[in-house]
Structures are given as C-alpha cells and as structure tokens.
PDB file of C-alpha atoms in Angstrom:
ATOM      1  CA  MET K   1       8.319   9.974  -7.675  1.00 60.00           C
ATOM      2  CA  SER K   2       7.636  10.949  -4.000  1.00 52.00           C
ATOM      3  CA  THR K   3       4.963  12.904  -2.210  1.00 51.00           C
ATOM      4  CA  LYS K   4       6.172  13.540   1.198  1.00 53.00           C
ATOM      5  CA  VAL K   5       3.774  14.918   3.827  1.00 53.00           C
ATOM      6  CA  ASN K   6       4.960  15.607   7.244  1.00 55.00           C
ATOM      7  CA  GLY K   7       2.908  16.310  10.231  1.00 49.00           C
ATOM      8  CA  THR K   8       3.557  18.191  13.270  1.00 47.00           C
ATOM      9  CA  ASN K   9       6.415  16.089  15.152  1.00 45.00           C
ATOM     10  CA  GLN K  10       7.150  17.037  18.496  1.00 56.00           C
ATOM     11  CA  TYR K  11       7.599  13.623  19.797  1.00 74.00           C
ATOM     12  CA  LYS K  12       9.600  10.639  18.770  1.00 89.00           C
ATOM     13  CA  LEU K  13       7.552   8.524  16.393  1.00 95.00           C
ATOM     14  CA  THR K  14       7.430   4.794  17.382  1.00 95.00           C
ATOM     15  CA  TYR K  15       8.154   3.822  13.679  1.00 97.00           C
ATOM     16  CA  GLN K  16      10.671   4.958  11.002  1.00 98.00           C
ATOM     17  CA  VAL K  17      10.193   4.964   7.437  1.00 98.00           C
ATOM     18  CA  GLY K  18      12.809   4.531   4.591  1.00 98.00           C
ATOM     19  CA  VAL K  19      12.146   4.814   0.756  1.00 98.00           C
ATOM     20  CA  ALA K  20      14.040   3.991  -2.142  1.00 98.00           C
ATOM     21  CA  GLU K  21      13.260   4.113  -5.807  1.00 98.00           C
ATOM     22  CA  ASN K  22      14.696   3.518  -9.423  1.00 98.00           C
ATOM     23  CA  LYS K  23      13.496   4.275 -12.843  1.00 98.00           C
ATOM     24  CA  ASN K  24      15.464   1.354 -14.075  1.00 98.00           C
ATOM     25  CA  SER K  25      16.439   3.138 -17.291  1.00 97.00           C
ATOM     26  CA  LYS K  26      17.830   0.046 -18.971  1.00 96.00           C
ATOM     27  CA  PHE K  27      14.358  -0.956 -19.485  1.00 97.00           C
ATOM     28  CA  ARG K  28      11.917   2.061 -18.870  1.00 97.00           C
ATOM     29  CA  LYS K  29      11.780   5.373 -20.351  1.00 96.00           C
ATOM     30  CA  ALA K  30       9.729   6.940 -17.631  1.00 97.00           C
ATOM     31  CA  MET K  31       9.107   6.694 -13.884  1.00 98.00           C
ATOM     32  CA  GLU K  32       5.268   5.830 -13.169  1.00 98.00           C
ATOM     33  CA  ASP K  33       5.653   4.680  -9.517  1.00 98.00           C
ATOM     34  CA  VAL K  34       4.695   7.052  -6.693  1.00 98.00           C
ATOM     35  CA  HIS K  35       4.900   6.799  -2.956  1.00 98.00           C
ATOM     36  CA  THR K  36       3.402   8.616  -0.063  1.00 98.00           C
ATOM     37  CA  TYR K  37       3.896   8.631   3.673  1.00 98.00           C
ATOM     38  CA  VAL K  38       2.238  10.940   6.267  1.00 98.00           C
ATOM     39  CA  LYS K  39       3.460  11.502   9.661  1.00 97.00           C
ATOM     40  CA  ASN K  40       0.801  11.929  12.346  1.00 97.00           C
ATOM     41  CA  PHE K  41      -1.807  11.084   9.803  1.00 98.00           C
ATOM     42  CA  ALA K  42      -5.061  12.775  10.427  1.00 96.00           C
ATOM     43  CA  SER K  43      -3.420  15.074  12.789  1.00 95.00           C
ATOM     44  CA  ARG K  44      -3.117  12.100  15.422  1.00 95.00           C
ATOM     45  CA  LEU K  45       0.061  11.802  17.383  1.00 95.00           C
ATOM     46  CA  ASP K  46       2.125   8.736  16.047  1.00 96.00           C
ATOM     47  CA  TRP K  47      -0.357   7.679  13.384  1.00 97.00           C
ATOM     48  CA  GLY K  48       1.078   6.898   9.993  1.00 98.00           C
ATOM     49  CA  TYR K  49      -0.073   6.677   6.347  1.00 98.00           C
ATOM     50  CA  PHE K  50       2.224   4.585   3.911  1.00 98.00           C
ATOM     51  CA  ALA K  51       1.423   3.821   0.144  1.00 98.00           C
ATOM     52  CA  VAL K  52       2.991   2.802  -3.210  1.00 98.00           C
ATOM     53  CA  PHE K  53       1.272   3.307  -6.353  1.00 98.00           C
ATOM     54  CA  ASP K  54       2.316   1.582  -9.777  1.00 98.00           C
ATOM     55  CA  GLY K  55       1.126   3.630 -12.870  1.00 98.00           C
ATOM     56  CA  HIS K  56       0.593   2.055 -16.220  1.00 97.00           C
ATOM     57  CA  ALA K  57      -0.508   3.864 -19.588  1.00 96.00           C
ATOM     58  CA  GLY K  58       1.040   6.930 -18.225  1.00 95.00           C
ATOM     59  CA  SER K  59       1.632   8.397 -14.693  1.00 97.00           C
ATOM     60  CA  GLN K  60      -1.267  10.612 -14.307  1.00 98.00           C
ATOM     61  CA  ALA K  61      -3.281   8.200 -12.017  1.00 98.00           C
ATOM     62  CA  SER K  62      -0.342   7.317  -9.867  1.00 98.00           C
ATOM     63  CA  LYS K  63       0.546  10.949  -9.300  1.00 98.00           C
ATOM     64  CA  TRP K  64      -3.121  11.742  -8.629  1.00 98.00           C
ATOM     65  CA  CYS K  65      -3.140   9.199  -5.968  1.00 98.00           C
ATOM     66  CA  GLY K  66       0.119   9.990  -4.380  1.00 98.00           C
ATOM     67  CA  SER K  67      -1.334  13.712  -3.958  1.00 98.00           C
ATOM     68  CA  HIS K  68      -4.785  13.058  -3.015  1.00 98.00           C
ATOM     69  CA  LEU K  69      -5.832   9.595  -1.747  1.00 98.00           C
ATOM     70  CA  HIS K  70      -4.513  10.254   1.830  1.00 98.00           C
ATOM     71  CA  THR K  71      -6.763  13.346   1.968  1.00 98.00           C
ATOM     72  CA  ILE K  72      -9.763  11.482   0.811  1.00 98.00           C
ATOM     73  CA  VAL K  73      -8.965   8.635   3.449  1.00 98.00           C
ATOM     74  CA  GLU K  74      -8.331  11.359   5.981  1.00 98.00           C
ATOM     75  CA  GLN K  75     -11.678  13.228   5.548  1.00 98.00           C
ATOM     76  CA  MET K  76     -13.643   9.978   5.639  1.00 97.00           C
ATOM     77  CA  LEU K  77     -12.080   8.932   8.969  1.00 96.00           C
ATOM     78  CA  LEU K  78     -12.788  12.130  10.606  1.00 96.00           C
ATOM     79  CA  GLU K  79     -16.360  12.449   9.473  1.00 95.00           C
ATOM     80  CA  ASP K  80     -17.145   8.853  10.764  1.00 91.00           C
ATOM     81  CA  GLU K  81     -14.693   7.626  13.265  1.00 89.00           C
ATOM     82  CA  ASN K  82     -16.792   4.840  14.543  1.00 89.00           C
ATOM     83  CA  SER K  83     -16.689   3.127  11.059  1.00 94.00           C
ATOM     84  CA  ASP K  84     -14.431   0.127  10.520  1.00 97.00           C
ATOM     85  CA  VAL K  85     -11.377   1.715   8.880  1.00 98.00           C
ATOM     86  CA  ARG K  86     -11.447  -1.191   6.166  1.00 98.00           C
ATOM     87  CA  ASP K  87     -14.733   0.090   4.883  1.00 98.00           C
ATOM     88  CA  ILE K  88     -13.363   3.650   5.094  1.00 98.00           C
ATOM     89  CA  LEU K  89     -10.482   2.635   2.772  1.00 98.00           C
ATOM     90  CA  ASN K  90     -12.783   0.839   0.446  1.00 98.00           C
ATOM     91  CA  ARG K  91     -14.923   3.648   0.118  1.00 98.00           C
ATOM     92  CA  SER K  92     -11.889   5.796  -0.488  1.00 98.00           C
ATOM     93  CA  PHE K  93     -10.682   3.725  -3.262  1.00 98.00           C
ATOM     94  CA  VAL K  94     -13.945   3.659  -5.092  1.00 98.00           C
ATOM     95  CA  LEU K  95     -14.258   7.457  -4.974  1.00 98.00           C
ATOM     96  CA  SER K  96     -10.791   7.775  -6.077  1.00 98.00           C
ATOM     97  CA  ASP K  97     -11.320   5.470  -8.805  1.00 98.00           C
ATOM     98  CA  GLU K  98     -14.384   7.449  -9.861  1.00 97.00           C
ATOM     99  CA  GLN K  99     -12.545  10.596  -9.584  1.00 97.00           C
ATOM    100  CA  ILE K 100      -9.649   9.656 -11.891  1.00 98.00           C
ATOM    101  CA  ASN K 101     -11.961   8.545 -14.472  1.00 96.00           C
ATOM    102  CA  SER K 102     -13.774  11.644 -14.451  1.00 96.00           C
ATOM    103  CA  LYS K 103     -11.357  14.360 -13.920  1.00 95.00           C
ATOM    104  CA  LEU K 104      -8.250  12.947 -15.683  1.00 96.00           C
ATOM    105  CA  PRO K 105      -7.621  12.888 -19.246  1.00 93.00           C
ATOM    106  CA  GLY K 106      -6.370   9.851 -20.963  1.00 91.00           C
ATOM    107  CA  ASN K 107      -6.726   6.027 -19.728  1.00 93.00           C
ATOM    108  CA  SER K 108      -3.948   5.671 -17.330  1.00 97.00           C
ATOM    109  CA  GLY K 109      -4.318   3.530 -13.998  1.00 98.00           C
ATOM    110  CA  CYS K 110      -2.385   2.346 -11.266  1.00 98.00           C
ATOM    111  CA  THR K 111      -2.071  -0.410  -8.501  1.00 98.00           C
ATOM    112  CA  ALA K 112      -2.216   0.825  -5.090  1.00 98.00           C
ATOM    113  CA  ALA K 113      -0.946  -0.810  -1.655  1.00 98.00           C
ATOM    114  CA  VAL K 114      -1.961   1.570   1.516  1.00 98.00           C
ATOM    115  CA  GLY K 115      -1.387   1.002   4.991  1.00 98.00           C
ATOM    116  CA  ILE K 116      -2.533   2.985   7.986  1.00 98.00           C
ATOM    117  CA  LEU K 117      -1.043   2.452  11.650  1.00 98.00           C
ATOM    118  CA  ARG K 118      -2.952   3.934  14.357  1.00 96.00           C
ATOM    119  CA  TRP K 119      -3.439   3.423  18.108  1.00 95.00           C
ATOM    120  CA  GLU K 120      -6.855   2.338  19.361  1.00 93.00           C
ATOM    121  CA  LEU K 121      -8.490   1.507  22.668  1.00 82.00           C
ATOM    122  CA  PRO K 122      -9.533  -2.133  23.091  1.00 74.00           C
ATOM    123  CA  SER K 123     -13.231  -2.544  22.052  1.00 67.00           C
ATOM    124  CA  ASP K 124     -14.355  -3.498  25.381  1.00 59.00           C
ATOM    125  CA  SER K 125     -12.735  -0.457  27.047  1.00 55.00           C
ATOM    126  CA  ALA K 126     -14.525   2.748  28.018  1.00 53.00           C
ATOM    127  CA  ASN K 127     -14.244   5.577  25.524  1.00 53.00           C
ATOM    128  CA  GLN K 128     -13.155   8.030  28.435  1.00 51.00           C
ATOM    129  CA  VAL K 129     -10.219   5.761  29.516  1.00 51.00           C
ATOM    130  CA  SER K 130      -7.200   7.876  29.227  1.00 52.00           C
ATOM    131  CA  ASP K 131      -4.470   5.481  30.454  1.00 57.00           C
ATOM    132  CA  LEU K 132      -2.197   5.076  27.488  1.00 58.00           C
ATOM    133  CA  SER K 133      -0.981   1.632  28.330  1.00 67.00           C
ATOM    134  CA  GLN K 134      -4.257   0.385  27.220  1.00 75.00           C
ATOM    135  CA  HIS K 135      -3.914   1.546  23.750  1.00 84.00           C
ATOM    136  CA  ARG K 136      -3.126  -0.981  21.283  1.00 93.00           C
ATOM    137  CA  ARG K 137      -1.231  -0.341  17.681  1.00 96.00           C
ATOM    138  CA  LYS K 138      -3.575  -1.234  14.712  1.00 97.00           C
ATOM    139  CA  LEU K 139      -2.614  -1.612  11.018  1.00 98.00           C
ATOM    140  CA  TYR K 140      -5.274  -1.553   8.359  1.00 98.00           C
ATOM    141  CA  THR K 141      -4.108  -2.116   4.714  1.00 98.00           C
ATOM    142  CA  ALA K 142      -6.026  -2.034   1.349  1.00 98.00           C
ATOM    143  CA  ASN K 143      -4.586  -2.902  -2.198  1.00 98.00           C
ATOM    144  CA  VAL K 144      -5.560  -3.185  -5.779  1.00 98.00           C
ATOM    145  CA  GLY K 145      -3.530  -5.005  -8.310  1.00 98.00           C
ATOM    146  CA  ASP K 146       0.063  -6.294  -7.526  1.00 98.00           C
ATOM    147  CA  SER K 147       1.639  -4.026  -5.357  1.00 98.00           C
ATOM    148  CA  ARG K 148       2.264  -5.659  -1.795  1.00 98.00           C
ATOM    149  CA  ILE K 149       2.407  -5.035   1.706  1.00 98.00           C
ATOM    150  CA  VAL K 150       4.257  -7.588   3.735  1.00 98.00           C
ATOM    151  CA  LEU K 151       4.671  -7.857   7.451  1.00 98.00           C
ATOM    152  CA  PHE K 152       7.752  -9.656   9.108  1.00 98.00           C
ATOM    153  CA  ARG K 153       6.792 -11.296  12.320  1.00 98.00           C
ATOM    154  CA  LYS K 154       8.973 -13.764  14.375  1.00 96.00           C
ATOM    155  CA  GLY K 155      11.045 -14.534  11.494  1.00 97.00           C
ATOM    156  CA  HIS K 156       8.389 -15.243   9.088  1.00 98.00           C
ATOM    157  CA  SER K 157       6.712 -12.978   6.340  1.00 98.00           C
ATOM    158  CA  ILE K 158       2.954 -12.487   6.239  1.00 98.00           C
ATOM    159  CA  ARG K 159       1.514 -10.916   3.136  1.00 98.00           C
ATOM    160  CA  LEU K 160      -1.308  -8.543   3.927  1.00 98.00           C
ATOM    161  CA  THR K 161      -2.489  -7.930   0.477  1.00 98.00           C
ATOM    162  CA  TYR K 162      -3.741 -10.028  -2.377  1.00 98.00           C
ATOM    163  CA  ASP K 163      -2.497  -9.950  -5.992  1.00 98.00           C
ATOM    164  CA  HIS K 164      -5.173  -9.194  -8.377  1.00 98.00           C
ATOM    165  CA  LYS K 165      -3.931 -10.672 -11.735  1.00 97.00           C
ATOM    166  CA  ALA K 166      -5.668 -11.833 -14.672  1.00 96.00           C
ATOM    167  CA  SER K 167      -3.956 -15.226 -14.064  1.00 96.00           C
ATOM    168  CA  ASP K 168      -5.847 -15.508 -10.657  1.00 97.00           C
ATOM    169  CA  ILE K 169      -8.811 -18.132 -10.786  1.00 97.00           C
ATOM    170  CA  LEU K 170     -11.132 -15.954  -8.779  1.00 96.00           C
ATOM    171  CA  GLU K 171     -10.259 -12.751 -10.460  1.00 97.00           C
ATOM    172  CA  MET K 172     -10.854 -14.396 -13.744  1.00 97.00           C
ATOM    173  CA  GLN K 173     -14.391 -15.579 -13.022  1.00 97.00           C
ATOM    174  CA  ARG K 174     -15.123 -12.074 -11.698  1.00 97.00           C
ATOM    175  CA  VAL K 175     -14.100 -10.318 -14.965  1.00 97.00           C
ATOM    176  CA  GLU K 176     -15.803 -12.841 -17.209  1.00 97.00           C
ATOM    177  CA  HIS K 177     -18.901 -12.675 -15.166  1.00 97.00           C
ATOM    178  CA  ALA K 178     -19.113  -8.957 -15.759  1.00 96.00           C
ATOM    179  CA  GLY K 179     -18.605  -9.613 -19.582  1.00 96.00           C
ATOM    180  CA  GLY K 180     -14.885  -9.260 -20.040  1.00 97.00           C
ATOM    181  CA  LEU K 181     -12.548 -11.881 -21.616  1.00 96.00           C
ATOM    182  CA  ILE K 182      -9.317 -12.954 -20.044  1.00 97.00           C
ATOM    183  CA  MET K 183      -6.745 -13.657 -22.938  1.00 96.00           C
ATOM    184  CA  LYS K 184      -3.090 -14.551 -22.485  1.00 95.00           C
ATOM    185  CA  SER K 185      -3.515 -13.764 -18.597  1.00 95.00           C
ATOM    186  CA  ARG K 186      -4.731 -10.231 -19.409  1.00 97.00           C
ATOM    187  CA  VAL K 187      -8.052  -8.523 -19.195  1.00 97.00           C
ATOM    188  CA  ASN K 188      -9.429  -8.295 -22.823  1.00 97.00           C
ATOM    189  CA  GLY K 189      -5.619  -9.244 -23.838  1.00 97.00           C
ATOM    190  CA  MET K 190      -4.398  -5.818 -22.670  1.00 96.00           C
ATOM    191  CA  LEU K 191      -4.170  -5.181 -18.951  1.00 97.00           C
ATOM    192  CA  ALA K 192      -2.253  -7.552 -16.487  1.00 97.00           C
ATOM    193  CA  VAL K 193      -4.064  -6.759 -13.286  1.00 98.00           C
ATOM    194  CA  THR K 194      -7.740  -7.025 -12.643  1.00 98.00           C
ATOM    195  CA  ARG K 195      -8.207  -4.299 -10.014  1.00 98.00           C
ATOM    196  CA  SER K 196      -6.509  -0.740 -10.322  1.00 98.00           C
ATOM    197  CA  LEU K 197      -7.617   2.685  -9.752  1.00 98.00           C
ATOM    198  CA  GLY K 198      -8.395   4.510 -13.120  1.00 98.00           C
ATOM    199  CA  ASP K 199      -8.214   2.426 -16.218  1.00 97.00           C
ATOM    200  CA  LYS K 200     -11.496   3.769 -17.462  1.00 95.00           C
ATOM    201  CA  PHE K 201     -11.229   1.982 -20.587  1.00 94.00           C
ATOM    202  CA  PHE K 202     -11.902  -1.192 -18.597  1.00 95.00           C
ATOM    203  CA  ASP K 203     -14.584   0.388 -16.582  1.00 86.00           C
ATOM    204  CA  GLY K 204     -16.945  -2.400 -14.949  1.00 92.00           C
ATOM    205  CA  LEU K 205     -14.215  -5.075 -15.650  1.00 97.00           C
ATOM    206  CA  VAL K 206     -11.237  -3.757 -13.813  1.00 97.00           C
ATOM    207  CA  VAL K 207     -12.677  -2.454 -10.316  1.00 97.00           C
ATOM    208  CA  GLY K 208     -11.214  -0.200  -7.665  1.00 98.00           C
ATOM    209  CA  ASN K 209     -12.659  -2.208  -4.705  1.00 98.00           C
ATOM    210  CA  PRO K 210      -9.511  -3.159  -2.453  1.00 98.00           C
ATOM    211  CA  PHE K 211      -8.612  -6.135  -0.662  1.00 98.00           C
ATOM    212  CA  THR K 212      -8.466  -5.012   2.886  1.00 98.00           C
ATOM    213  CA  THR K 213      -6.710  -6.559   6.224  1.00 98.00           C
ATOM    214  CA  SER K 214      -6.700  -5.520   9.881  1.00 98.00           C
ATOM    215  CA  VAL K 215      -3.989  -6.866  12.273  1.00 98.00           C
ATOM    216  CA  GLU K 216      -2.819  -5.626  15.669  1.00 97.00           C
ATOM    217  CA  ILE K 217       0.705  -4.918  15.853  1.00 97.00           C
ATOM    218  CA  THR K 218       2.771  -6.631  18.661  1.00 96.00           C
ATOM    219  CA  PRO K 219       6.268  -6.489  19.933  1.00 96.00           C
ATOM    220  CA  GLU K 220       7.113  -9.604  17.503  1.00 97.00           C
ATOM    221  CA  ASP K 221       6.515  -7.440  14.557  1.00 98.00           C
ATOM    222  CA  GLU K 222       9.815  -5.935  13.261  1.00 98.00           C
ATOM    223  CA  PHE K 223       8.986  -4.293   9.936  1.00 98.00           C
ATOM    224  CA  LEU K 224       6.660  -3.786   6.903  1.00 98.00           C
ATOM    225  CA  ILE K 225       7.663  -3.659   3.237  1.00 99.00           C
ATOM    226  CA  LEU K 226       5.681  -1.890   0.773  1.00 99.00           C
ATOM    227  CA  ALA K 227       6.632  -2.578  -2.878  1.00 98.00           C
ATOM    228  CA  CYS K 228       5.598  -2.326  -6.391  1.00 98.00           C
ATOM    229  CA  ASP K 229       5.965  -5.326  -8.709  1.00 98.00           C
ATOM    230  CA  GLY K 230       9.454  -4.403  -9.843  1.00 98.00           C
ATOM    231  CA  LEU K 231      10.455  -5.935  -6.602  1.00 98.00           C
ATOM    232  CA  TRP K 232       8.197  -8.868  -6.119  1.00 98.00           C
ATOM    233  CA  ASP K 233       8.789 -10.071  -9.916  1.00 98.00           C
ATOM    234  CA  VAL K 234      12.140 -11.035  -8.892  1.00 98.00           C
ATOM    235  CA  ILE K 235      11.803 -12.035  -5.242  1.00 98.00           C
ATOM    236  CA  ASP K 236       9.425 -13.639  -2.859  1.00 98.00           C
ATOM    237  CA  ASP K 237       8.049 -12.292   0.420  1.00 98.00           C
ATOM    238  CA  GLN K 238      10.373 -14.388   2.801  1.00 98.00           C
ATOM    239  CA  GLU K 239      13.463 -13.724   1.114  1.00 98.00           C
ATOM    240  CA  ALA K 240      12.731  -9.823   0.805  1.00 98.00           C
ATOM    241  CA  CYS K 241      12.482  -9.969   4.437  1.00 98.00           C
ATOM    242  CA  GLU K 242      15.557 -12.060   5.093  1.00 98.00           C
ATOM    243  CA  ILE K 243      17.912  -9.844   3.335  1.00 98.00           C
ATOM    244  CA  ILE K 244      17.092  -6.645   5.337  1.00 98.00           C
ATOM    245  CA  ARG K 245      16.199  -8.135   8.692  1.00 98.00           C
ATOM    246  CA  ASP K 246      19.586  -7.188  10.288  1.00 98.00           C
ATOM    247  CA  ILE K 247      19.560  -3.631   8.604  1.00 98.00           C
ATOM    248  CA  LYS K 248      18.790  -1.042  11.228  1.00 97.00           C
ATOM    249  CA  ASP K 249      18.460   1.887   8.912  1.00 98.00           C
ATOM    250  CA  PRO K 250      15.147   1.689   7.000  1.00 98.00           C
ATOM    251  CA  ASN K 251      16.451   3.783   4.191  1.00 98.00           C
ATOM    252  CA  GLU K 252      19.410   1.455   3.745  1.00 98.00           C
ATOM    253  CA  ALA K 253      17.026  -1.384   4.134  1.00 98.00           C
ATOM    254  CA  ALA K 254      14.677   0.010   1.228  1.00 98.00           C
ATOM    255  CA  LYS K 255      17.897   0.757  -0.866  1.00 98.00           C
ATOM    256  CA  THR K 256      18.970  -2.913  -0.489  1.00 98.00           C
ATOM    257  CA  LEU K 257      15.790  -4.138  -1.836  1.00 98.00           C
ATOM    258  CA  VAL K 258      15.961  -1.819  -4.823  1.00 98.00           C
ATOM    259  CA  ARG K 259      19.527  -2.794  -5.588  1.00 98.00           C
ATOM    260  CA  TYR K 260      18.635  -6.475  -5.388  1.00 98.00           C
ATOM    261  CA  ALA K 261      15.631  -6.088  -7.924  1.00 98.00           C
ATOM    262  CA  LEU K 262      17.977  -4.218 -10.262  1.00 98.00           C
ATOM    263  CA  GLU K 263      20.685  -6.767 -10.014  1.00 98.00           C
ATOM    264  CA  ASN K 264      18.286  -9.685 -10.329  1.00 98.00           C
ATOM    265  CA  GLY K 265      16.889  -8.456 -13.644  1.00 98.00           C
ATOM    266  CA  THR K 266      13.679  -6.789 -12.848  1.00 98.00           C
ATOM    267  CA  THR K 267      12.314  -5.033 -16.025  1.00 98.00           C
ATOM    268  CA  ASP K 268      10.096  -2.604 -14.183  1.00 98.00           C
ATOM    269  CA  ASN K 269      10.244   0.601 -12.098  1.00 98.00           C
ATOM    270  CA  VAL K 270      11.316  -0.118  -8.796  1.00 98.00           C
ATOM    271  CA  THR K 271      10.153   1.322  -5.319  1.00 98.00           C
ATOM    272  CA  ALA K 272      10.153  -0.080  -1.981  1.00 98.00           C
ATOM    273  CA  MET K 273       9.236   1.405   1.604  1.00 98.00           C
ATOM    274  CA  VAL K 274      10.476   0.058   4.664  1.00 98.00           C
ATOM    275  CA  VAL K 275       8.617   0.836   8.157  1.00 98.00           C
ATOM    276  CA  HIS K 276      10.392  -0.173  10.953  1.00 98.00           C
ATOM    277  CA  LEU K 277       7.882  -0.883  13.847  1.00 97.00           C
TER     278      LEU K 277
END
C-alpha cells in the first residue's frame, strides 16, 4: 500500500523517487507494508520526506503511520524550527506510538524508517544570507525495528539505521532491564523487533524511541535505499547498492530490488524505495 503526497512542484526537484512493492502471495495473505513520500515537504521547495513501514499483527499501525506520521513531523518542525531535526523525529515517533496505542483497536505495530532531505544554511552563516550557493543539503533519518535506510557514497554502502532486533545484545539488555524476557530471540518469546510504533501489548518493553542520524549530502552521494526487512532478509547493504548502481530510473531500480528479493526466497512482504540524489 502507498500513501503519496504531492506538494506544489513548479521547479524540477534535485532528487527522484522510485517505489516498488509486492505482497509476496506465495507466503503472505495480506500486505502490511506501507510507504509514503512527500515532495516539497513542509511546503519548502525541494525538501523531501521518505518513509517505509512494515506492519505486524495487522496493518492498522502501518497504515496509520503512512497517513499521519509525516503530518506530525511537519507540525513539530514548523512549531520549532530551531530544534535539532533528530530531536523532532524522536518526539514525533514517541507521540505516534502513544496515539496508535490509545486510538487504534487491536495490538498491531509496525517498524518505521524515515528520511527527511532538506536545505540548510551552515551554522556559522548569518540567517539573513540569501545566497543559495551557501545552502547545504542535509539528510536526517530515524528508525525503529529492522526496516533500513542505506546511502550509497563513492561506491560504498553506508547504513544510516540500526536494526532493533531481540538478538541484539544492547536491545536484549534494555528489554530485560525493563522487566521483559528474551526467548528464542523474541521479546517475551513473541516479537522479533524490540522497537516499533504500536504494539501496546508490549508497552514498556518495546519502545518507540528511534535511532537517528544526520548527514550532509555531497556530490559523492548517489542514492538512498529505504526498504523493509523483506528485502534485507535476503541481501546485504552493499550488494543491494551494487545491483542498482547503474540503473538510471529509480522506479526500475526499486523494481529490480523487489524482484531480487522474491527470486531469492524472501517469505515476507517486500517494499523498496530508491531516492536518486
């Protein structure tokens, strides 16, 4: 499922977005992945918002995030433009987690991987400077769970997210300190991810605080891959970048990744978003 939001686009964007998805009907009865992208995010020229969500125990949480998370992030950004975007992403994720748990029926949850691309002035520049050549592109990311964002720079993949899995020693310790148990690499023997949005049945153990990053985008950066674990279960970061590095059309690149995942035995829904920079 996709949620596509288009802003006013009178000028050519400096980035291109391609998306592909597949329910993988051989193994899955329902599609619980959702993706969202917003052109000219926050009504700012050439900003972008990109996100993938992988639902579990139903699609309610992932659909909610696909429809609402970008609005929450935008409101917080506009209310406090001097805050670190990473802090705004953290607060947005925590608020979304609370709203899903209080408003939605059932116990669904979802992983999330979100990127915000925007133009900024260097911190040592005067605010009134209007010379566009001084602006720099910055990418901010946030994730919970095992959906992943990978940047391809100078022939090398750079993972910008952190896989919050119950097999991770740091996450195991956090869950156990909060009173939970890790059994068979699952929280209380049931959930494989240790951070998500929703999952109120695991409230206090599975949290919505994301891992966040900030990176300046340079001419050496070629593209981003945002994808759910249906892709990453069967391919590593570098190989995923290698197989699409020469594909100029981001839609075709995304389709290539989804096709690869299906042909190589993934048992999950598959969603891949490619952002050419």
